[in-house]
Amino acid sequence: MINKPIGVFDSGIGGLTVAGEIMELLPGENIVYFGDTARVPYGPKSPEVVTQFAYEGLRFLLSQDVKIIVIACNTVSATCLDRLCVSSPVPVIGVIEPGARAAMSATENQVVGVIGTERTIKSRAYEKAIHALNEQINIHSKACPLFVPLVEEGWLENEATFYTAKTYLDPLKKQGIDTLVLACTHYPLLKPILGQVMGKDVRLVDSARETAKEVQRILFDKNLKRQDDSPARYRYFVSDNSEKFIQVGEGFLKKPIDPISVIDPQK
Ligand code: DGL
């Protein structure tokens, strides 16, 4: 059991932000990553469809004999994490509570912005999670659906992305937030531009680091840390277009995305 890999699931490439933090914090652990690139984005889809896709992703990772599953996708975490946890024989963790904790420790003026996909924002999952920690925090949320296709396109630092970010974020800036939660796997890849738009007084926080810490805690508590000195192995699976995934993913992860296979999660 202890030498089995950690499974990481996302709707596409953005979950590499979480996988990258796990690689850094737990360099001895093997990882199997599945990005459902054929069906990304999940953000504008209905809860029923997101849940169906999530079950298929879960089933695929379980077939890879993983010891824990990280739902790196905020949209899935916000839609059906509880149900996935109940259905899985191995621990399943999401990104929302870790993200809420990161926001809580970052804010000083207790005014926090949350940006995510339409589904994540509609679910109000972050608001609930942040208020469960501190109900005094004032939260301003905004769906930013164009960010995901911009990242998938690899447009991380160009003008179109800058003006899109400005249009979405100026209203949040006016609310006086001192912390902006990047409640979507893809958004940390836009940090340089988001930082430029929000200015240096606004902290940008995301779930990736906190989620990796939670994985570390669970592996420690359940005695699941890998006990093998051989280098960790990373395997990548996508449901379509592996070339694009490699091109954008390697640029971000600064590691070879290899080996990679294309699978059909419905089989
Ligand atoms: N992975 C999704 C999330 O974190 C973003 C991409 C999508 O819409 O599928 O919400």
Coordinates of C-alpha atoms and ligand atoms in Angstrom, one line a residue:
M1 CA 0.0 0.0 0.0
I2 CA 2.7 2.5 1.0
N3 CA 4.5 2.4 -2.3
K4 CA 1.4 3.0 -4.4
P5 CA 1.1 6.3 -6.2
I6 CA -0.9 9.4 -5.3
G7 CA -3.7 10.0 -7.8
V8 CA -4.4 13.6 -8.9
F9 CA -7.5 14.4 -10.9
D10 CA -8.3 17.6 -12.8
S11 CA -10.5 18.5 -15.8
G12 CA -7.4 19.5 -17.7
I13 CA -4.0 20.9 -17.3
G14 CA -4.5 23.2 -14.4
G15 CA -4.3 20.4 -11.8
L16 CA -0.5 20.4 -12.5
T17 CA -0.4 23.4 -10.1
V18 CA -1.4 21.0 -7.3
A19 CA 0.7 18.1 -8.6
G20 CA 3.7 20.4 -8.8
E21 CA 3.3 21.4 -5.1
I22 CA 3.0 17.7 -4.1
M23 CA 6.2 16.9 -6.1
E24 CA 8.0 19.6 -4.2
L25 CA 6.7 18.8 -0.7
L26 CA 6.7 15.0 -1.1
P27 CA 9.6 14.4 -3.6
G28 CA 9.6 10.6 -2.7
E29 CA 6.0 10.0 -3.8
N30 CA 4.9 8.5 -7.1
I31 CA 2.1 10.3 -8.8
V32 CA -0.5 9.4 -11.4
Y33 CA -2.2 12.4 -13.0
F34 CA -5.4 12.3 -15.0
G35 CA -6.5 15.4 -16.9
D36 CA -9.8 15.1 -18.7
T37 CA -8.7 17.2 -21.6
A38 CA -11.4 15.9 -23.9
R39 CA -14.1 17.4 -21.8
V40 CA -12.5 20.5 -20.2
P41 CA -13.9 23.0 -19.2
Y42 CA -16.1 21.5 -16.4
G43 CA -16.8 25.0 -15.1
P44 CA -19.8 26.0 -17.2
K45 CA -21.4 22.5 -17.0
S46 CA -24.3 21.3 -14.9
P47 CA -23.7 19.7 -11.5
E48 CA -25.1 16.4 -12.9
V49 CA -22.6 16.3 -15.8
V50 CA -19.7 17.4 -13.6
T51 CA -20.6 14.6 -11.1
Q52 CA -20.7 12.0 -13.9
F53 CA -17.3 13.0 -15.2
A54 CA -15.9 13.1 -11.7
Y55 CA -17.0 9.5 -11.0
E56 CA -15.4 8.4 -14.3
G57 CA -12.1 10.2 -13.3
L58 CA -12.3 8.6 -9.8
R59 CA -12.8 5.1 -11.3
F60 CA -9.9 5.6 -13.7
L61 CA -7.5 6.6 -10.9
L62 CA -8.7 3.7 -8.7
S63 CA -7.9 1.4 -11.6
Q64 CA -4.3 2.7 -11.3
D65 CA -4.2 1.4 -7.8
V66 CA -3.6 4.7 -6.0
K67 CA -3.4 5.1 -2.2
I68 CA -5.0 8.5 -2.0
I69 CA -6.9 10.7 -4.5
V70 CA -6.5 14.5 -4.8
I71 CA -9.4 16.2 -6.5
A72 CA -7.3 19.2 -7.8
C73 CA -10.3 20.5 -9.7
N74 CA -12.2 23.2 -7.8
T75 CA -15.3 22.7 -9.8
V76 CA -15.5 19.0 -8.9
S77 CA -14.5 19.7 -5.3
A78 CA -17.3 22.3 -5.1
T79 CA -19.9 20.0 -6.8
C80 CA -19.6 16.5 -5.5
L81 CA -16.6 16.0 -3.2
D82 CA -18.7 14.4 -0.4
R83 CA -20.2 11.8 -2.7
L84 CA -16.7 10.9 -4.1
C85 CA -15.4 10.5 -0.6
V86 CA -18.2 8.1 0.3
S87 CA -17.7 6.0 -2.9
S88 CA -14.0 5.6 -2.7
P89 CA -12.1 2.9 -0.8
V90 CA -9.1 5.2 -0.5
P91 CA -9.0 8.7 1.0
V92 CA -10.2 11.5 -1.3
I93 CA -9.3 15.1 -0.6
G94 CA -10.5 18.3 -2.3
V95 CA -9.0 21.8 -2.6
I96 CA -11.7 24.0 -1.1
E97 CA -11.0 23.7 2.6
P98 CA -7.2 24.0 2.0
G99 CA -7.9 27.2 -0.1
A100 CA -10.2 28.6 2.6
R101 CA -7.5 28.1 5.2
A102 CA -5.0 29.8 3.0
A103 CA -7.3 32.8 2.6
M104 CA -8.0 33.0 6.3
S105 CA -4.3 33.2 7.2
A106 CA -3.6 35.7 4.4
T107 CA -6.2 38.4 5.0
E108 CA -5.6 41.2 7.4
N109 CA -8.6 43.5 6.7
Q110 CA -11.0 40.5 6.5
V111 CA -12.1 41.5 3.0
V112 CA -11.5 38.6 0.6
G113 CA -12.2 38.1 -3.1
V114 CA -12.8 34.7 -4.6
I115 CA -12.5 34.0 -8.3
G116 CA -13.4 30.7 -10.0
T117 CA -15.5 29.0 -12.7
E118 CA -19.2 29.6 -12.9
R119 CA -20.0 26.3 -11.2
T120 CA -17.6 26.9 -8.3
I121 CA -18.9 30.5 -7.7
K122 CA -22.5 29.4 -8.0
S123 CA -22.0 26.6 -5.5
R124 CA -20.8 29.2 -2.9
A125 CA -18.6 26.4 -1.6
Y126 CA -15.7 28.8 -0.8
E127 CA -17.9 31.2 1.0
K128 CA -19.2 28.4 3.2
A129 CA -15.8 27.1 3.8
I130 CA -14.3 30.5 4.7
H131 CA -17.3 31.4 6.9
A132 CA -17.0 28.1 8.7
L133 CA -13.5 29.3 9.8
N134 CA -14.4 32.9 10.4
E135 CA -17.9 34.3 9.8
Q136 CA -16.7 37.9 10.0
I137 CA -14.8 37.7 6.7
N138 CA -16.4 39.8 4.0
I139 CA -16.4 37.9 0.7
H140 CA -16.7 39.1 -2.8
S141 CA -16.9 36.4 -5.5
K142 CA -16.7 36.6 -9.2
A143 CA -16.8 33.9 -12.0
C144 CA -14.1 34.4 -14.6
P145 CA -14.9 31.8 -17.3
L146 CA -12.5 33.2 -19.9
F147 CA -9.4 32.5 -17.8
V148 CA -9.5 28.7 -18.4
P149 CA -9.5 28.8 -22.2
L150 CA -6.7 31.4 -22.1
V151 CA -4.6 29.1 -19.9
E152 CA -5.4 26.0 -22.0
E153 CA -4.2 28.1 -25.0
G154 CA -1.0 28.9 -23.2
W155 CA -1.7 32.6 -23.2
L156 CA -0.3 33.2 -19.8
E157 CA 1.3 36.6 -20.2
N158 CA -0.2 38.4 -23.2
E159 CA -2.3 41.5 -23.7
A160 CA -5.6 39.8 -24.4
T161 CA -5.2 38.0 -21.0
F162 CA -4.2 41.3 -19.3
Y163 CA -7.3 43.1 -20.4
T164 CA -9.6 40.2 -19.7
A165 CA -8.2 40.1 -16.2
K166 CA -8.6 43.8 -15.8
T167 CA -12.2 43.7 -16.9
Y168 CA -13.0 40.8 -14.4
L169 CA -11.0 42.1 -11.5
D170 CA -11.4 45.9 -11.4
P171 CA -14.7 45.6 -9.6
L172 CA -13.2 43.3 -7.0
K173 CA -10.3 45.8 -6.5
K174 CA -12.8 48.5 -5.8
Q175 CA -14.3 46.4 -3.0
G176 CA -11.0 46.9 -1.1
I177 CA -10.0 43.2 -0.9
D178 CA -6.6 42.5 0.5
T179 CA -6.6 38.8 -0.5
L180 CA -7.7 37.2 -3.7
V181 CA -8.4 33.4 -3.7
L182 CA -7.5 31.8 -7.0
A183 CA -10.3 29.2 -6.7
C184 CA -9.5 27.4 -9.9
T185 CA -6.7 25.1 -10.8
H186 CA -5.7 27.1 -13.8
Y187 CA -5.5 30.6 -12.2
P188 CA -2.1 30.2 -10.5
L189 CA -0.6 30.0 -13.9
L190 CA -1.9 33.6 -14.5
K191 CA -0.3 34.9 -11.3
P192 CA 2.1 37.4 -13.0
I193 CA -0.8 39.1 -14.8
L194 CA -3.2 38.8 -11.9
G195 CA -0.6 40.4 -9.6
Q196 CA 0.0 43.2 -12.1
V197 CA -3.8 43.9 -12.3
M198 CA -4.4 43.7 -8.5
G199 CA -1.3 45.5 -7.4
K200 CA 1.2 44.6 -4.7
D201 CA -1.1 45.2 -1.8
V202 CA -3.4 42.3 -2.7
R203 CA -2.2 38.8 -1.8
L204 CA -2.9 36.1 -4.3
V205 CA -3.6 32.8 -2.6
D206 CA -4.4 29.4 -4.0
S207 CA -5.1 25.9 -2.7
A208 CA -2.1 24.1 -4.2
R209 CA 0.4 24.4 -1.3
E210 CA -2.2 23.9 1.4
T211 CA -3.6 20.9 -0.4
A212 CA -0.1 19.3 -0.7
K213 CA 0.3 19.9 3.1
E214 CA -3.0 18.1 3.7
V215 CA -1.8 15.1 1.5
Q216 CA 1.4 15.1 3.6
R217 CA -0.6 15.0 6.9
I218 CA -2.9 12.2 5.7
L219 CA 0.0 10.1 4.5
F220 CA 1.8 10.6 7.8
D221 CA -1.4 9.9 9.9
K222 CA -2.3 6.8 8.0
N223 CA 1.3 5.6 7.8
L224 CA 1.2 5.7 4.0
K225 CA 4.5 7.5 3.2
R226 CA 6.5 5.7 0.5
Q227 CA 9.4 3.7 1.9
D228 CA 11.4 3.2 -1.2
D229 CA 14.6 5.1 -2.1
S230 CA 14.3 4.8 -5.8
P231 CA 13.4 8.1 -7.6
A232 CA 9.7 9.0 -7.7
R233 CA 7.8 8.1 -10.9
Y234 CA 5.3 10.4 -12.5
R235 CA 2.8 9.1 -15.0
Y236 CA 0.3 11.3 -16.9
F237 CA -3.0 10.4 -18.5
V238 CA -5.2 12.7 -20.6
S239 CA -8.4 12.0 -22.5
D240 CA -7.3 14.0 -25.6
N241 CA -4.7 16.2 -27.2
S242 CA -1.6 15.1 -25.3
E243 CA 0.6 17.4 -27.5
K244 CA -1.0 20.5 -26.1
F245 CA -0.8 19.2 -22.6
I246 CA 2.9 18.5 -22.9
Q247 CA 3.6 21.9 -24.5
V248 CA 1.8 24.0 -21.8
G249 CA 2.4 21.5 -18.9
E250 CA 6.2 21.3 -19.4
G251 CA 6.5 25.1 -19.6
F252 CA 4.8 25.3 -16.3
L253 CA 6.1 22.3 -14.4
K254 CA 9.6 22.6 -15.7
K255 CA 9.8 18.8 -15.8
P256 CA 9.3 16.4 -18.7
I257 CA 5.7 15.2 -19.0
D258 CA 6.7 11.7 -19.8
P259 CA 5.3 9.1 -20.0
I260 CA 1.9 10.3 -21.1
S261 CA -1.0 8.2 -22.5
V262 CA -4.4 9.0 -23.9
I263 CA -7.3 7.1 -22.3
D264 CA -11.1 7.1 -22.6
P265 CA -12.5 7.6 -19.0
Q266 CA -15.9 6.2 -20.1
K267 CA -14.4 2.7 -20.7
Ligands
DGL1 N1 -10.2 22.5 -13.1 C1 -11.3 23.5 -13.1 C2 -11.4 24.1 -11.7 O1 -10.5 24.1 -10.9 C3 -11.0 24.6 -14.1 C4 -11.2 24.2 -15.5 C5 -12.6 23.7 -15.9 O2 -13.5 24.6 -16.0 O3 -12.8 22.5 -16.1 O4 -12.4 24.7 -11.4

